[in-house]
PDB file of C-alpha atoms and ligand atoms in Angstrom:
ATOM      1  CA  MET A   1      -1.152   4.512  12.467  1.00  0.00           C
ATOM      2  CA  GLN A   2      -1.303   5.450   8.803  1.00  0.00           C
ATOM      3  CA  LEU A   3      -2.505   2.842   6.380  1.00  0.00           C
ATOM      4  CA  GLN A   4      -0.160   2.196   3.444  1.00  0.00           C
ATOM      5  CA  ILE A   5      -1.634   0.953   0.169  1.00  0.00           C
ATOM      6  CA  ASN A   6       0.737  -0.175  -2.584  1.00  0.00           C
ATOM      7  CA  ILE A   7      -0.838  -0.460  -6.013  1.00  0.00           C
ATOM      8  CA  LEU A   8       1.111  -2.763  -8.354  1.00  0.00           C
ATOM      9  CA  VAL A   9       0.305  -2.167 -12.021  1.00  0.00           C
ATOM     10  CA  GLY A  10       0.469  -4.700 -14.852  1.00  0.00           C
ATOM     11  CA  THR A  11      -0.410  -3.151 -18.194  1.00  0.00           C
ATOM     12  CA  MET A  12       0.268  -3.338 -21.908  1.00  0.00           C
ATOM     13  CA  THR A  13      -1.496  -0.273 -23.284  1.00  0.00           C
ATOM     14  CA  GLY A  14      -1.990   1.850 -20.152  1.00  0.00           C
ATOM     15  CA  THR A  15      -5.613   1.205 -19.170  1.00  0.00           C
ATOM     16  CA  ALA A  16      -4.687  -0.462 -15.880  1.00  0.00           C
ATOM     17  CA  GLN A  17      -2.308   2.427 -15.175  1.00  0.00           C
ATOM     18  CA  LEU A  18      -5.111   4.920 -15.707  1.00  0.00           C
ATOM     19  CA  CYS A  19      -7.285   2.955 -13.271  1.00  0.00           C
ATOM     20  CA  ALA A  20      -4.448   2.892 -10.736  1.00  0.00           C
ATOM     21  CA  GLN A  21      -3.986   6.656 -11.023  1.00  0.00           C
ATOM     22  CA  GLU A  22      -7.695   7.213 -10.376  1.00  0.00           C
ATOM     23  CA  MET A  23      -7.587   4.882  -7.397  1.00  0.00           C
ATOM     24  CA  GLU A  24      -4.513   6.579  -5.971  1.00  0.00           C
ATOM     25  CA  LEU A  25      -6.190   9.988  -6.240  1.00  0.00           C
ATOM     26  CA  ALA A  26      -9.353   8.687  -4.597  1.00  0.00           C
ATOM     27  CA  LEU A  27      -7.715   6.819  -1.733  1.00  0.00           C
ATOM     28  CA  ASP A  28      -4.702   8.935  -0.807  1.00  0.00           C
ATOM     29  CA  ASP A  29      -5.551  11.248   2.081  1.00  0.00           C
ATOM     30  CA  GLY A  30      -4.064  12.062   5.477  1.00  0.00           C
ATOM     31  CA  GLU A  31      -5.094   8.719   6.899  1.00  0.00           C
ATOM     32  CA  THR A  32      -4.218   6.505   3.949  1.00  0.00           C
ATOM     33  CA  ARG A  33      -1.038   6.775   1.907  1.00  0.00           C
ATOM     34  CA  VAL A  34      -0.965   5.295  -1.567  1.00  0.00           C
ATOM     35  CA  ALA A  35       2.073   4.396  -3.663  1.00  0.00           C
ATOM     36  CA  THR A  36       1.613   3.246  -7.247  1.00  0.00           C
ATOM     37  CA  LEU A  37       4.347   1.057  -8.700  1.00  0.00           C
ATOM     38  CA  MET A  38       4.549  -0.219 -12.242  1.00  0.00           C
ATOM     39  CA  MET A  39       5.426  -3.920 -12.102  1.00  0.00           C
ATOM     40  CA  ASP A  40       8.371  -3.431 -14.501  1.00  0.00           C
ATOM     41  CA  GLY A  41      11.546  -4.543 -12.778  1.00  0.00           C
ATOM     42  CA  LEU A  42       9.827  -5.716  -9.583  1.00  0.00           C
ATOM     43  CA  ASP A  43      10.423  -9.099  -8.010  1.00  0.00           C
ATOM     44  CA  SER A  44       8.775 -10.931  -5.133  1.00  0.00           C
ATOM     45  CA  SER A  45      10.744  -8.903  -2.559  1.00  0.00           C
ATOM     46  CA  VAL A  46       8.279  -6.044  -3.146  1.00  0.00           C
ATOM     47  CA  PHE A  47       5.977  -7.937  -0.777  1.00  0.00           C
ATOM     48  CA  GLU A  48       8.532  -7.532   2.024  1.00  0.00           C
ATOM     49  CA  LYS A  49       7.387  -3.918   2.152  1.00  0.00           C
ATOM     50  CA  GLU A  50       4.905  -3.382   4.949  1.00  0.00           C
ATOM     51  CA  ARG A  51       5.952  -6.506   6.820  1.00  0.00           C
ATOM     52  CA  ALA A  52       5.972  -4.533  10.054  1.00  0.00           C
ATOM     53  CA  GLY A  53       3.368  -1.912   9.275  1.00  0.00           C
ATOM     54  CA  LYS A  54      -0.276  -1.742   8.465  1.00  0.00           C
ATOM     55  CA  GLY A  55      -0.833  -2.017   4.789  1.00  0.00           C
ATOM     56  CA  ALA A  56      -2.246  -3.818   1.824  1.00  0.00           C
ATOM     57  CA  PHE A  57      -1.351  -4.420  -1.799  1.00  0.00           C
ATOM     58  CA  LEU A  58      -3.679  -3.785  -4.681  1.00  0.00           C
ATOM     59  CA  ILE A  59      -2.924  -5.730  -7.851  1.00  0.00           C
ATOM     60  CA  CYS A  60      -4.244  -3.810 -10.843  1.00  0.00           C
ATOM     61  CA  THR A  61      -3.528  -5.792 -13.983  1.00  0.00           C
ATOM     62  CA  SER A  62      -4.844  -6.566 -17.442  1.00  0.00           C
ATOM     63  CA  THR A  63      -4.623  -9.836 -19.432  1.00  0.00           C
ATOM     64  CA  TYR A  64      -2.787 -10.535 -22.684  1.00  0.00           C
ATOM     65  CA  GLY A  65      -1.795 -13.248 -25.102  1.00  0.00           C
ATOM     66  CA  GLN A  66      -3.848 -16.295 -24.236  1.00  0.00           C
ATOM     67  CA  GLY A  67      -4.740 -15.446 -20.670  1.00  0.00           C
ATOM     68  CA  ASP A  68      -1.241 -14.292 -19.736  1.00  0.00           C
ATOM     69  CA  VAL A  69      -0.152 -11.482 -17.451  1.00  0.00           C
ATOM     70  CA  PRO A  70       1.084  -8.407 -19.377  1.00  0.00           C
ATOM     71  CA  ASP A  71       4.775  -8.328 -20.360  1.00  0.00           C
ATOM     72  CA  ASN A  72       5.671  -5.840 -17.621  1.00  0.00           C
ATOM     73  CA  ALA A  73       4.183  -8.187 -14.980  1.00  0.00           C
ATOM     74  CA  ARG A  74       5.874 -11.356 -16.195  1.00  0.00           C
ATOM     75  CA  ALA A  75       9.102 -11.089 -14.146  1.00  0.00           C
ATOM     76  CA  LEU A  76       7.217 -10.490 -10.897  1.00  0.00           C
ATOM     77  CA  TYR A  77       4.761 -13.303 -11.596  1.00  0.00           C
ATOM     78  CA  GLU A  78       7.504 -15.793 -12.544  1.00  0.00           C
ATOM     79  CA  ASP A  79       9.588 -14.822  -9.497  1.00  0.00           C
ATOM     80  CA  LEU A  80       6.645 -15.540  -7.181  1.00  0.00           C
ATOM     81  CA  LYS A  81       6.159 -18.915  -8.862  1.00  0.00           C
ATOM     82  CA  SER A  82       9.812 -19.948  -8.669  1.00  0.00           C
ATOM     83  CA  LYS A  83      10.882 -18.494  -5.289  1.00  0.00           C
ATOM     84  CA  ARG A  84       7.588 -19.198  -3.508  1.00  0.00           C
ATOM     85  CA  PRO A  85       8.170 -16.821  -0.568  1.00  0.00           C
ATOM     86  CA  ASP A  86       5.979 -17.046   2.528  1.00  0.00           C
ATOM     87  CA  LEU A  87       3.470 -14.219   2.086  1.00  0.00           C
ATOM     88  CA  SER A  88       1.300 -14.940   5.103  1.00  0.00           C
ATOM     89  CA  HIS A  89       1.833 -11.351   6.286  1.00  0.00           C
ATOM     90  CA  VAL A  90       0.388  -9.925   3.047  1.00  0.00           C
ATOM     91  CA  ARG A  91      -3.169  -8.607   2.584  1.00  0.00           C
ATOM     92  CA  TYR A  92      -4.221  -7.794  -0.958  1.00  0.00           C
ATOM     93  CA  GLY A  93      -7.000  -6.998  -3.408  1.00  0.00           C
ATOM     94  CA  VAL A  94      -7.260  -7.525  -7.166  1.00  0.00           C
ATOM     95  CA  PHE A  95      -8.692  -5.173  -9.768  1.00  0.00           C
ATOM     96  CA  GLY A  96      -8.392  -7.105 -13.019  1.00  0.00           C
ATOM     97  CA  LEU A  97      -8.970  -5.913 -16.566  1.00  0.00           C
ATOM     98  CA  GLY A  98      -9.931  -8.113 -19.474  1.00  0.00           C
ATOM     99  CA  ASP A  99     -12.413  -8.628 -22.246  1.00  0.00           C
ATOM    100  CA  ARG A 100     -15.182 -11.241 -22.295  1.00  0.00           C
ATOM    101  CA  THR A 101     -14.588 -11.665 -26.024  1.00  0.00           C
ATOM    102  CA  TYR A 102     -11.729 -13.858 -24.783  1.00  0.00           C
ATOM    103  CA  ALA A 103     -14.238 -16.201 -23.159  1.00  0.00           C
ATOM    104  CA  GLU A 104     -11.794 -18.991 -22.283  1.00  0.00           C
ATOM    105  CA  THR A 105      -9.273 -16.726 -20.605  1.00  0.00           C
ATOM    106  CA  PHE A 106     -11.386 -13.842 -19.345  1.00  0.00           C
ATOM    107  CA  ASN A 107      -9.446 -11.818 -16.774  1.00  0.00           C
ATOM    108  CA  PHE A 108      -6.832 -14.520 -16.294  1.00  0.00           C
ATOM    109  CA  GLY A 109      -4.135 -11.894 -15.573  1.00  0.00           C
ATOM    110  CA  GLY A 110      -5.793 -10.877 -12.315  1.00  0.00           C
ATOM    111  CA  LYS A 111      -6.790 -14.469 -11.624  1.00  0.00           C
ATOM    112  CA  ARG A 112      -3.207 -15.701 -12.008  1.00  0.00           C
ATOM    113  CA  PHE A 113      -1.957 -13.191  -9.422  1.00  0.00           C
ATOM    114  CA  ASP A 114      -4.871 -13.997  -7.129  1.00  0.00           C
ATOM    115  CA  ASP A 115      -4.147 -17.731  -7.326  1.00  0.00           C
ATOM    116  CA  ILE A 116      -0.397 -17.478  -6.706  1.00  0.00           C
ATOM    117  CA  LEU A 117      -0.748 -14.986  -3.841  1.00  0.00           C
ATOM    118  CA  THR A 118      -3.311 -17.227  -2.124  1.00  0.00           C
ATOM    119  CA  GLU A 119      -1.071 -20.259  -2.674  1.00  0.00           C
ATOM    120  CA  LEU A 120       1.768 -18.408  -0.961  1.00  0.00           C
ATOM    121  CA  GLY A 121      -0.337 -17.657   2.106  1.00  0.00           C
ATOM    122  CA  ALA A 122      -1.447 -14.073   1.378  1.00  0.00           C
ATOM    123  CA  LYS A 123      -5.033 -13.174   2.313  1.00  0.00           C
ATOM    124  CA  ARG A 124      -7.297 -11.484  -0.192  1.00  0.00           C
ATOM    125  CA  ILE A 125      -9.549  -8.733   1.091  1.00  0.00           C
ATOM    126  CA  GLY A 126     -12.873  -8.531  -0.752  1.00  0.00           C
ATOM    127  CA  GLU A 127     -13.709 -10.148  -4.072  1.00  0.00           C
ATOM    128  CA  ARG A 128     -11.475  -9.989  -7.131  1.00  0.00           C
ATOM    129  CA  HIS A 129     -12.954  -7.498  -9.560  1.00  0.00           C
ATOM    130  CA  ALA A 130     -13.024  -8.527 -13.234  1.00  0.00           C
ATOM    131  CA  HIS A 131     -13.623  -5.586 -15.542  1.00  0.00           C
ATOM    132  CA  ASP A 132     -14.926  -6.380 -19.014  1.00  0.00           C
ATOM    133  CA  ALA A 133     -13.717  -4.037 -21.774  1.00  0.00           C
ATOM    134  CA  SER A 134     -16.580  -5.176 -24.044  1.00  0.00           C
ATOM    135  CA  SER A 135     -19.193  -4.030 -21.493  1.00  0.00           C
ATOM    136  CA  GLY A 136     -18.853  -0.394 -22.541  1.00  0.00           C
ATOM    137  CA  ILE A 137     -18.399   0.610 -18.892  1.00  0.00           C
ATOM    138  CA  LEU A 138     -15.315   2.758 -18.346  1.00  0.00           C
ATOM    139  CA  PRO A 139     -12.820   0.830 -16.205  1.00  0.00           C
ATOM    140  CA  GLU A 140     -11.573   3.950 -14.417  1.00  0.00           C
ATOM    141  CA  GLU A 141     -15.123   4.728 -13.255  1.00  0.00           C
ATOM    142  CA  THR A 142     -15.639   1.204 -11.947  1.00  0.00           C
ATOM    143  CA  ALA A 143     -12.197   1.345 -10.344  1.00  0.00           C
ATOM    144  CA  LEU A 144     -13.119   4.464  -8.426  1.00  0.00           C
ATOM    145  CA  GLU A 145     -16.247   2.883  -6.961  1.00  0.00           C
ATOM    146  CA  TRP A 146     -14.688  -0.503  -6.360  1.00  0.00           C
ATOM    147  CA  CYS A 147     -11.587   0.815  -4.590  1.00  0.00           C
ATOM    148  CA  GLN A 148     -13.582   2.821  -2.075  1.00  0.00           C
ATOM    149  CA  ALA A 149     -15.567  -0.244  -1.023  1.00  0.00           C
ATOM    150  CA  TRP A 150     -12.319  -2.240  -0.958  1.00  0.00           C
ATOM    151  CA  LEU A 151     -10.541   0.288   1.255  1.00  0.00           C
ATOM    152  CA  ALA A 152     -13.451   0.219   3.708  1.00  0.00           C
ATOM    153  CA  LYS A 153     -12.945  -3.559   4.018  1.00  0.00           C
ATOM    154  CA  VAL A 154      -9.180  -3.129   4.465  1.00  0.00           C
ATOM    155  CA  LYS A 155      -9.786  -0.643   7.270  1.00  0.00           C
ATOM    156  CA  GLU A 156     -12.291  -2.969   8.955  1.00  0.00           C
ATOM    157  CA  ILE A 157      -9.796  -5.817   8.963  1.00  0.00           C
ATOM    158  CA  GLN A 158      -6.745  -3.751   9.894  1.00  0.00           C
ATOM    159  CA  THR A 159      -8.436  -2.094  12.852  1.00  0.00           C
ATOM    160  CA  ALA A 160     -10.166  -5.240  14.144  1.00  0.00           C
TER     161      ALA A 160
HETATM  162  C1  FMN B 201      -3.657  -9.112 -28.052  1.00  0.00           C
HETATM  163  C2  FMN B 201      -4.627  -9.017 -26.894  1.00  0.00           C
HETATM  164  C3  FMN B 201      -4.865 -10.168 -26.137  1.00  0.00           C
HETATM  165  C4  FMN B 201      -5.781 -10.125 -25.064  1.00  0.00           C
HETATM  166  N1  FMN B 201      -6.035 -11.285 -24.362  1.00  0.00           N
HETATM  167  C5  FMN B 201      -6.974 -11.272 -23.379  1.00  0.00           C
HETATM  168  C6  FMN B 201      -7.316 -12.480 -22.681  1.00  0.00           C
HETATM  169  O1  FMN B 201      -6.784 -13.556 -22.912  1.00  0.00           O
HETATM  170  N2  FMN B 201      -8.267 -12.392 -21.706  1.00  0.00           N
HETATM  171  C7  FMN B 201      -8.902 -11.222 -21.376  1.00  0.00           C
HETATM  172  O2  FMN B 201      -9.765 -11.221 -20.496  1.00  0.00           O
HETATM  173  N3  FMN B 201      -8.585 -10.064 -22.036  1.00  0.00           N
HETATM  174  C8  FMN B 201      -7.655 -10.054 -23.016  1.00  0.00           C
HETATM  175  N4  FMN B 201      -7.340  -8.875 -23.667  1.00  0.00           N
HETATM  176  C9  FMN B 201      -8.051  -7.627 -23.314  1.00  0.00           C
HETATM  177  C10 FMN B 201      -7.255  -6.671 -22.414  1.00  0.00           C
HETATM  178  O3  FMN B 201      -6.870  -7.288 -21.189  1.00  0.00           O
HETATM  179  C11 FMN B 201      -8.126  -5.444 -22.103  1.00  0.00           C
HETATM  180  O4  FMN B 201      -8.357  -4.753 -23.305  1.00  0.00           O
HETATM  181  C12 FMN B 201      -7.534  -4.497 -21.084  1.00  0.00           C
HETATM  182  O5  FMN B 201      -8.458  -3.486 -20.763  1.00  0.00           O
HETATM  183  C13 FMN B 201      -6.234  -3.843 -21.555  1.00  0.00           C
HETATM  184  O6  FMN B 201      -5.656  -3.152 -20.467  1.00  0.00           O
HETATM  185  P1  FMN B 201      -4.213  -2.467 -20.549  1.00  0.00           P
HETATM  186  O7  FMN B 201      -4.327  -1.312 -21.475  1.00  0.00           O
HETATM  187  O8  FMN B 201      -3.947  -2.027 -19.131  1.00  0.00           O
HETATM  188  O9  FMN B 201      -3.219  -3.482 -20.985  1.00  0.00           O
HETATM  189  C14 FMN B 201      -6.440  -8.903 -24.745  1.00  0.00           C
HETATM  190  C15 FMN B 201      -6.180  -7.760 -25.520  1.00  0.00           C
HETATM  191  C16 FMN B 201      -5.289  -7.813 -26.575  1.00  0.00           C
HETATM  192  C17 FMN B 201      -5.070  -6.552 -27.400  1.00  0.00           C
END
């Protein structure tokens, strides 16, 4: 059975989108299908996708304001918090973007999604990645490496 990966993108100035595009290119092959969705206009029903099939979600989001999710991710995040659907069928990973200059709220965008998804019963695969814009390391390069290791873990779990 084909593995379906859905990348959900939260971004303000496009960096997370660039990372998602790189990850889609790297992961999409005959065996794995990747769909990248901007979070704009999404609500919690997006996680109904793949209920029957084999798949995983990859949250790729930056952080804004004072540790907030980006504007385009707000509706999805708030809908999860208010509707609180049972997401025990969901497997996910988090590639977060932030900047350590914001020491108190570093990578809180990714952390907020990680926390709410776990609260709702979803299971995270692998560790949440927290990219630091002030490190000088290009996020799209890290994303490429990180997503390949992440997909290997998804495959291990889904075929077990
Ligand atoms: C106004 C503003 C507020 C930010 N607030 C935070 C923050 O609270 N925590 C954090 O880790 N990064 C913060 N960042 C850094 C961004 O998350 C980081 O630059 C990221 O790579 C931007 O990705 P994007 O282009 O996908 O939105 C902030 C950046 C800006 C411009």
